[in-house]
Amino acid sequence: MTYLIQGETGDWEVVIGLEVHAQAATAAKLFSGAATEFGSEPNSQVSFVDAAFPGMLPVLNGKCIEQAVRTGLGLNAEINLDSVFERKNYFYPDLPAGYQISQYQQPVVGEGKVTLDLADGRTKEVGIERLHLEQDAGKSLHDQDPRRTFVDLNRSGVPLMEIVSKPDIRGPEEAGAYLRKLRAIMRYLGTCDGNMEQGSLRCDVNVSVRQAGENTLRTRTEIKNVNSVRFVMQAIEQEAERQVGVYESGGEVVQETRLYDAGKGETRSMRAKEYAHDYRYFPDPDLLPLRLTPEYVEQIRATLPELPDQRKQRYMESYGLKPEDASVLVAEKEAAEYFEKVAEGRDGKTACNWVMTNLFSVLNKQGRSVTDSPISADKLGKLLDLMADGTISGRIAKDVFEIMADTGGDPAAIVEEKGLTQITDTSAIEAAVDTVIADNPGQAEEYKAGNQKVIGWFVGQIMKATQGKANPQQVNQMLRAKLSG
Ligand code: MN
């Protein structure tokens, strides 16, 4: 199921590499003690270091290193015990120092891999090239005044982990799956909150195309700063189609940086792509090389939580879930925890069904997340118990669930109050069965003549007559006995 673009000259494959800038979850910046909190007054979280006052020296925040190493371990990556901070030189008004402190030749994290969970249950491995630490720049505000631009330095010096994938991604679906997985891993690890709207996860997308069967890479373009999974997927689709169009009309794709305009649904050229040598990288003389000990790395490894892949495996083994269901549940830590509470001591597949079908659709409708679900895991569990012990039928359970979604009420109390207890009293069911058979002699004859399917119709009629409260198994048995008698 490879993603291919059908052109006039044949099928084209899309080759994608992603560079993700993930803000490391820390209270203070990478080289200063200023706060990193989102949404504060402009320029209220700026130290002299962040404003690049002359003579100010950067002091490395150890928490950022810990978060980078933890993320590296979560990406099954090699941790480099020796790494170096370098200056990446360029001019921009929101970069007062004239350079960004980053890592270039020796990043703190080397090669790793991430497993994608695709919609059809398949998995695919994507290589990680590296993860390095760097500072964020400030922000130029162009929309506050018609004639002036303002600079907000709150983000200046905020710690970023730049995670670079190998060009292993083939199409928008895989790119979406990669981003969602990366975000899930970092949320499990507590190393990045993954909030794309607040800019704590931003993505640069490298795209090239080649004819199916080619095995060298063609020229790529880079789409900068795309800020949602959906936009990343759309940008890839648009850009790949544009490139195919260029080649098929006899042109050449030029290496450049492009912007995705979500309003117009197209990418457009921003500037000619710069090369690494344009930045004049060199080791920052204000910072010593970073040396980690193997013990330090092992200490962090020892505190890693269960990660999405392991949890998915556990759900498949201990609850018998299908891989595609297990991946959906583990994608969000909170949803996974909710599911486990519901499944505890109950049938895992039933719990999975109710969480994924009924609960998720209610949350969707109400625009809520699982952490402020109107139905607690405890109450959903109790509802499943009422079904399992035969107090209510599956059909009634759905009604009770709807009431719970509106009121947050307790299932047993709702069943009691509305008189929804399943009728298991044989004589009451028998009366309903007799009435329906007597009222429908035609259908009864059909059954006797060998049309087994009519039994389903009869069950439906009896469930209707009992407002769904009859026990369907009992109805079924009784009907068969009476109709064949
Ligand atoms: Mn970067």
PDB file of N, CA and C in Angstrom, residues 379-435:
ATOM      1  N   LYS A 379     -17.284   4.297  36.403  1.00  0.00           N
ATOM      2  CA  LYS A 379     -18.705   4.144  36.078  1.00  0.00           C
ATOM      3  C   LYS A 379     -18.898   3.350  34.789  1.00  0.00           C
ATOM      4  N   LEU A 380     -18.029   3.556  33.810  1.00  0.00           N
ATOM      5  CA  LEU A 380     -18.140   2.758  32.588  1.00  0.00           C
ATOM      6  C   LEU A 380     -17.925   1.279  32.938  1.00  0.00           C
ATOM      7  N   GLY A 381     -16.983   1.013  33.819  1.00  0.00           N
ATOM      8  CA  GLY A 381     -16.737  -0.363  34.270  1.00  0.00           C
ATOM      9  C   GLY A 381     -17.989  -0.959  34.902  1.00  0.00           C
ATOM     10  N   LYS A 382     -18.650  -0.172  35.725  1.00  0.00           N
ATOM     11  CA  LYS A 382     -19.875  -0.670  36.394  1.00  0.00           C
ATOM     12  C   LYS A 382     -20.978  -0.961  35.382  1.00  0.00           C
ATOM     13  N   LEU A 383     -21.030  -0.146  34.334  1.00  0.00           N
ATOM     14  CA  LEU A 383     -22.021  -0.384  33.283  1.00  0.00           C
ATOM     15  C   LEU A 383     -21.753  -1.740  32.610  1.00  0.00           C
ATOM     16  N   LEU A 384     -20.474  -2.021  32.340  1.00  0.00           N
ATOM     17  CA  LEU A 384     -20.127  -3.302  31.714  1.00  0.00           C
ATOM     18  C   LEU A 384     -20.493  -4.463  32.645  1.00  0.00           C
ATOM     19  N   ASP A 385     -20.347  -4.250  33.946  1.00  0.00           N
ATOM     20  CA  ASP A 385     -20.713  -5.297  34.915  1.00  0.00           C
ATOM     21  C   ASP A 385     -22.213  -5.593  34.855  1.00  0.00           C
ATOM     22  N   LEU A 386     -23.019  -4.531  34.721  1.00  0.00           N
ATOM     23  CA  LEU A 386     -24.478  -4.725  34.665  1.00  0.00           C
ATOM     24  C   LEU A 386     -24.868  -5.547  33.443  1.00  0.00           C
ATOM     25  N   MET A 387     -24.107  -5.363  32.371  1.00  0.00           N
ATOM     26  CA  MET A 387     -24.362  -6.146  31.161  1.00  0.00           C
ATOM     27  C   MET A 387     -23.890  -7.576  31.350  1.00  0.00           C
ATOM     28  N   ALA A 388     -22.715  -7.716  31.946  1.00  0.00           N
ATOM     29  CA  ALA A 388     -22.125  -9.051  32.098  1.00  0.00           C
ATOM     30  C   ALA A 388     -22.970  -9.933  33.015  1.00  0.00           C
ATOM     31  N   ASP A 389     -23.564  -9.350  34.049  1.00  0.00           N
ATOM     32  CA  ASP A 389     -24.342 -10.198  34.970  1.00  0.00           C
ATOM     33  C   ASP A 389     -25.813 -10.306  34.550  1.00  0.00           C
ATOM     34  N   GLY A 390     -26.145  -9.776  33.353  1.00  0.00           N
ATOM     35  CA  GLY A 390     -27.485  -9.958  32.812  1.00  0.00           C
ATOM     36  C   GLY A 390     -28.533  -9.002  33.340  1.00  0.00           C
ATOM     37  N   THR A 391     -28.118  -8.011  34.149  1.00  0.00           N
ATOM     38  CA  THR A 391     -29.102  -7.046  34.652  1.00  0.00           C
ATOM     39  C   THR A 391     -29.709  -6.240  33.499  1.00  0.00           C
ATOM     40  N   ILE A 392     -28.889  -5.857  32.555  1.00  0.00           N
ATOM     41  CA  ILE A 392     -29.402  -5.146  31.378  1.00  0.00           C
ATOM     42  C   ILE A 392     -28.844  -5.780  30.104  1.00  0.00           C
ATOM     43  N   SER A 393     -29.571  -5.562  29.005  1.00  0.00           N
ATOM     44  CA  SER A 393     -29.092  -6.067  27.711  1.00  0.00           C
ATOM     45  C   SER A 393     -28.128  -5.050  27.114  1.00  0.00           C
ATOM     46  N   GLY A 394     -27.426  -5.463  26.067  1.00  0.00           N
ATOM     47  CA  GLY A 394     -26.492  -4.575  25.384  1.00  0.00           C
ATOM     48  C   GLY A 394     -27.198  -3.358  24.801  1.00  0.00           C
ATOM     49  N   ARG A 395     -28.427  -3.570  24.357  1.00  0.00           N
ATOM     50  CA  ARG A 395     -29.170  -2.461  23.763  1.00  0.00           C
ATOM     51  C   ARG A 395     -29.516  -1.405  24.813  1.00  0.00           C
ATOM     52  N   ILE A 396     -29.988  -1.889  25.972  1.00  0.00           N
ATOM     53  CA  ILE A 396     -30.310  -0.964  27.068  1.00  0.00           C
ATOM     54  C   ILE A 396     -29.029  -0.258  27.557  1.00  0.00           C
ATOM     55  N   ALA A 397     -27.933  -1.019  27.565  1.00  0.00           N
ATOM     56  CA  ALA A 397     -26.665  -0.431  28.036  1.00  0.00           C
ATOM     57  C   ALA A 397     -26.335   0.817  27.216  1.00  0.00           C
ATOM     58  N   LYS A 398     -26.628   0.768  25.914  1.00  0.00           N
ATOM     59  CA  LYS A 398     -26.338   1.938  25.068  1.00  0.00           C
ATOM     60  C   LYS A 398     -27.179   3.140  25.503  1.00  0.00           C
ATOM     61  N   ASP A 399     -28.459   2.872  25.862  1.00  0.00           N
ATOM     62  CA  ASP A 399     -29.308   3.975  26.341  1.00  0.00           C
ATOM     63  C   ASP A 399     -28.776   4.536  27.656  1.00  0.00           C
ATOM     64  N   VAL A 400     -28.418   3.621  28.558  1.00  0.00           N
ATOM     65  CA  VAL A 400     -27.889   4.059  29.861  1.00  0.00           C
ATOM     66  C   VAL A 400     -26.627   4.890  29.639  1.00  0.00           C
ATOM     67  N   PHE A 401     -25.799   4.426  28.703  1.00  0.00           N
ATOM     68  CA  PHE A 401     -24.558   5.141  28.394  1.00  0.00           C
ATOM     69  C   PHE A 401     -24.841   6.575  27.937  1.00  0.00           C
ATOM     70  N   GLU A 402     -25.873   6.728  27.083  1.00  0.00           N
ATOM     71  CA  GLU A 402     -26.237   8.078  26.606  1.00  0.00           C
ATOM     72  C   GLU A 402     -26.626   8.980  27.773  1.00  0.00           C
ATOM     73  N   ILE A 403     -27.397   8.415  28.704  1.00  0.00           N
ATOM     74  CA  ILE A 403     -27.816   9.201  29.876  1.00  0.00           C
ATOM     75  C   ILE A 403     -26.592   9.564  30.724  1.00  0.00           C
ATOM     76  N   MET A 404     -25.700   8.586  30.891  1.00  0.00           N
ATOM     77  CA  MET A 404     -24.471   8.865  31.652  1.00  0.00           C
ATOM     78  C   MET A 404     -23.663   9.984  31.000  1.00  0.00           C
ATOM     79  N   ALA A 405     -23.640   9.974  29.662  1.00  0.00           N
ATOM     80  CA  ALA A 405     -22.856  10.996  28.949  1.00  0.00           C
ATOM     81  C   ALA A 405     -23.419  12.391  29.205  1.00  0.00           C
ATOM     82  N   ASP A 406     -24.755  12.479  29.364  1.00  0.00           N
ATOM     83  CA  ASP A 406     -25.367  13.783  29.617  1.00  0.00           C
ATOM     84  C   ASP A 406     -25.288  14.197  31.077  1.00  0.00           C
ATOM     85  N   THR A 407     -25.430  13.212  31.977  1.00  0.00           N
ATOM     86  CA  THR A 407     -25.570  13.557  33.392  1.00  0.00           C
ATOM     87  C   THR A 407     -24.377  13.155  34.242  1.00  0.00           C
ATOM     88  N   GLY A 408     -23.524  12.278  33.711  1.00  0.00           N
ATOM     89  CA  GLY A 408     -22.408  11.774  34.504  1.00  0.00           C
ATOM     90  C   GLY A 408     -22.874  10.819  35.597  1.00  0.00           C
ATOM     91  N   GLY A 409     -24.145  10.384  35.511  1.00  0.00           N
ATOM     92  CA  GLY A 409     -24.741   9.586  36.576  1.00  0.00           C
ATOM     93  C   GLY A 409     -24.184   8.184  36.727  1.00  0.00           C
ATOM     94  N   ASP A 410     -24.612   7.527  37.804  1.00  0.00           N
ATOM     95  CA  ASP A 410     -24.176   6.172  38.107  1.00  0.00           C
ATOM     96  C   ASP A 410     -25.084   5.185  37.364  1.00  0.00           C
ATOM     97  N   PRO A 411     -24.506   4.197  36.658  1.00  0.00           N
ATOM     98  CA  PRO A 411     -25.330   3.317  35.821  1.00  0.00           C
ATOM     99  C   PRO A 411     -26.395   2.542  36.606  1.00  0.00           C
ATOM    100  N   ALA A 412     -26.016   2.015  37.769  1.00  0.00           N
ATOM    101  CA  ALA A 412     -26.994   1.226  38.528  1.00  0.00           C
ATOM    102  C   ALA A 412     -28.175   2.095  38.939  1.00  0.00           C
ATOM    103  N   ALA A 413     -27.894   3.341  39.347  1.00  0.00           N
ATOM    104  CA  ALA A 413     -28.961   4.257  39.758  1.00  0.00           C
ATOM    105  C   ALA A 413     -29.874   4.587  38.574  1.00  0.00           C
ATOM    106  N   ILE A 414     -29.278   4.769  37.392  1.00  0.00           N
ATOM    107  CA  ILE A 414     -30.077   5.087  36.200  1.00  0.00           C
ATOM    108  C   ILE A 414     -30.993   3.913  35.841  1.00  0.00           C
ATOM    109  N   VAL A 415     -30.430   2.704  35.869  1.00  0.00           N
ATOM    110  CA  VAL A 415     -31.205   1.504  35.547  1.00  0.00           C
ATOM    111  C   VAL A 415     -32.385   1.361  36.514  1.00  0.00           C
ATOM    112  N   GLU A 416     -32.083   1.593  37.775  1.00  0.00           N
ATOM    113  CA  GLU A 416     -33.088   1.500  38.834  1.00  0.00           C
ATOM    114  C   GLU A 416     -34.202   2.533  38.614  1.00  0.00           C
ATOM    115  N   GLU A 417     -33.776   3.767  38.455  1.00  0.00           N
ATOM    116  CA  GLU A 417     -34.699   4.888  38.354  1.00  0.00           C
ATOM    117  C   GLU A 417     -35.607   4.775  37.130  1.00  0.00           C
ATOM    118  N   LYS A 418     -35.052   4.342  36.000  1.00  0.00           N
ATOM    119  CA  LYS A 418     -35.826   4.270  34.768  1.00  0.00           C
ATOM    120  C   LYS A 418     -36.495   2.906  34.586  1.00  0.00           C
ATOM    121  N   GLY A 419     -36.290   2.014  35.534  1.00  0.00           N
ATOM    122  CA  GLY A 419     -36.898   0.688  35.423  1.00  0.00           C
ATOM    123  C   GLY A 419     -36.431  -0.074  34.197  1.00  0.00           C
ATOM    124  N   LEU A 420     -35.124  -0.090  33.971  1.00  0.00           N
ATOM    125  CA  LEU A 420     -34.582  -0.693  32.749  1.00  0.00           C
ATOM    126  C   LEU A 420     -34.070  -2.118  32.932  1.00  0.00           C
ATOM    127  N   THR A 421     -34.263  -2.673  34.129  1.00  0.00           N
ATOM    128  CA  THR A 421     -33.740  -4.014  34.389  1.00  0.00           C
ATOM    129  C   THR A 421     -34.291  -5.005  33.369  1.00  0.00           C
ATOM    130  N   GLN A 422     -33.418  -5.836  32.904  1.00  0.00           N
ATOM    131  CA  GLN A 422     -33.776  -6.814  31.884  1.00  0.00           C
ATOM    132  C   GLN A 422     -34.838  -7.770  32.413  1.00  0.00           C
ATOM    133  N   ILE A 423     -35.811  -8.079  31.548  1.00  0.00           N
ATOM    134  CA  ILE A 423     -36.827  -9.051  31.959  1.00  0.00           C
ATOM    135  C   ILE A 423     -36.265 -10.446  31.771  1.00  0.00           C
ATOM    136  N   THR A 424     -36.065 -11.147  32.863  1.00  0.00           N
ATOM    137  CA  THR A 424     -35.581 -12.529  32.738  1.00  0.00           C
ATOM    138  C   THR A 424     -36.662 -13.471  33.249  1.00  0.00           C
ATOM    139  N   ASP A 425     -37.751 -12.854  33.688  1.00  0.00           N
ATOM    140  CA  ASP A 425     -38.892 -13.613  34.181  1.00  0.00           C
ATOM    141  C   ASP A 425     -39.515 -14.335  32.976  1.00  0.00           C
ATOM    142  N   THR A 426     -39.453 -15.673  33.001  1.00  0.00           N
ATOM    143  CA  THR A 426     -39.863 -16.473  31.851  1.00  0.00           C
ATOM    144  C   THR A 426     -41.307 -16.223  31.441  1.00  0.00           C
ATOM    145  N   SER A 427     -42.176 -16.085  32.424  1.00  0.00           N
ATOM    146  CA  SER A 427     -43.592 -15.949  32.064  1.00  0.00           C
ATOM    147  C   SER A 427     -43.862 -14.618  31.364  1.00  0.00           C
ATOM    148  N   ALA A 428     -43.158 -13.558  31.793  1.00  0.00           N
ATOM    149  CA  ALA A 428     -43.353 -12.267  31.133  1.00  0.00           C
ATOM    150  C   ALA A 428     -42.874 -12.321  29.689  1.00  0.00           C
ATOM    151  N   ILE A 429     -41.733 -12.975  29.494  1.00  0.00           N
ATOM    152  CA  ILE A 429     -41.207 -13.087  28.119  1.00  0.00           C
ATOM    153  C   ILE A 429     -42.137 -13.956  27.285  1.00  0.00           C
ATOM    154  N   GLU A 430     -42.605 -15.055  27.907  1.00  0.00           N
ATOM    155  CA  GLU A 430     -43.478 -15.984  27.192  1.00  0.00           C
ATOM    156  C   GLU A 430     -44.730 -15.270  26.697  1.00  0.00           C
ATOM    157  N   ALA A 431     -45.291 -14.412  27.555  1.00  0.00           N
ATOM    158  CA  ALA A 431     -46.501 -13.681  27.181  1.00  0.00           C
ATOM    159  C   ALA A 431     -46.233 -12.822  25.957  1.00  0.00           C
ATOM    160  N   ALA A 432     -45.086 -12.131  25.971  1.00  0.00           N
ATOM    161  CA  ALA A 432     -44.741 -11.267  24.835  1.00  0.00           C
ATOM    162  C   ALA A 432     -44.540 -12.091  23.571  1.00  0.00           C
ATOM    163  N   VAL A 433     -43.886 -13.244  23.702  1.00  0.00           N
ATOM    164  CA  VAL A 433     -43.618 -14.112  22.556  1.00  0.00           C
ATOM    165  C   VAL A 433     -44.942 -14.614  21.965  1.00  0.00           C
ATOM    166  N   ASP A 434     -45.829 -15.068  22.857  1.00  0.00           N
ATOM    167  CA  ASP A 434     -47.121 -15.588  22.395  1.00  0.00           C
ATOM    168  C   ASP A 434     -47.893 -14.517  21.623  1.00  0.00           C
ATOM    169  N   THR A 435     -47.931 -13.316  22.186  1.00  0.00           N
ATOM    170  CA  THR A 435     -48.676 -12.237  21.537  1.00  0.00           C
ATOM    171  C   THR A 435     -48.136 -11.960  20.140  1.00  0.00           C
TER     172      THR A 435
END
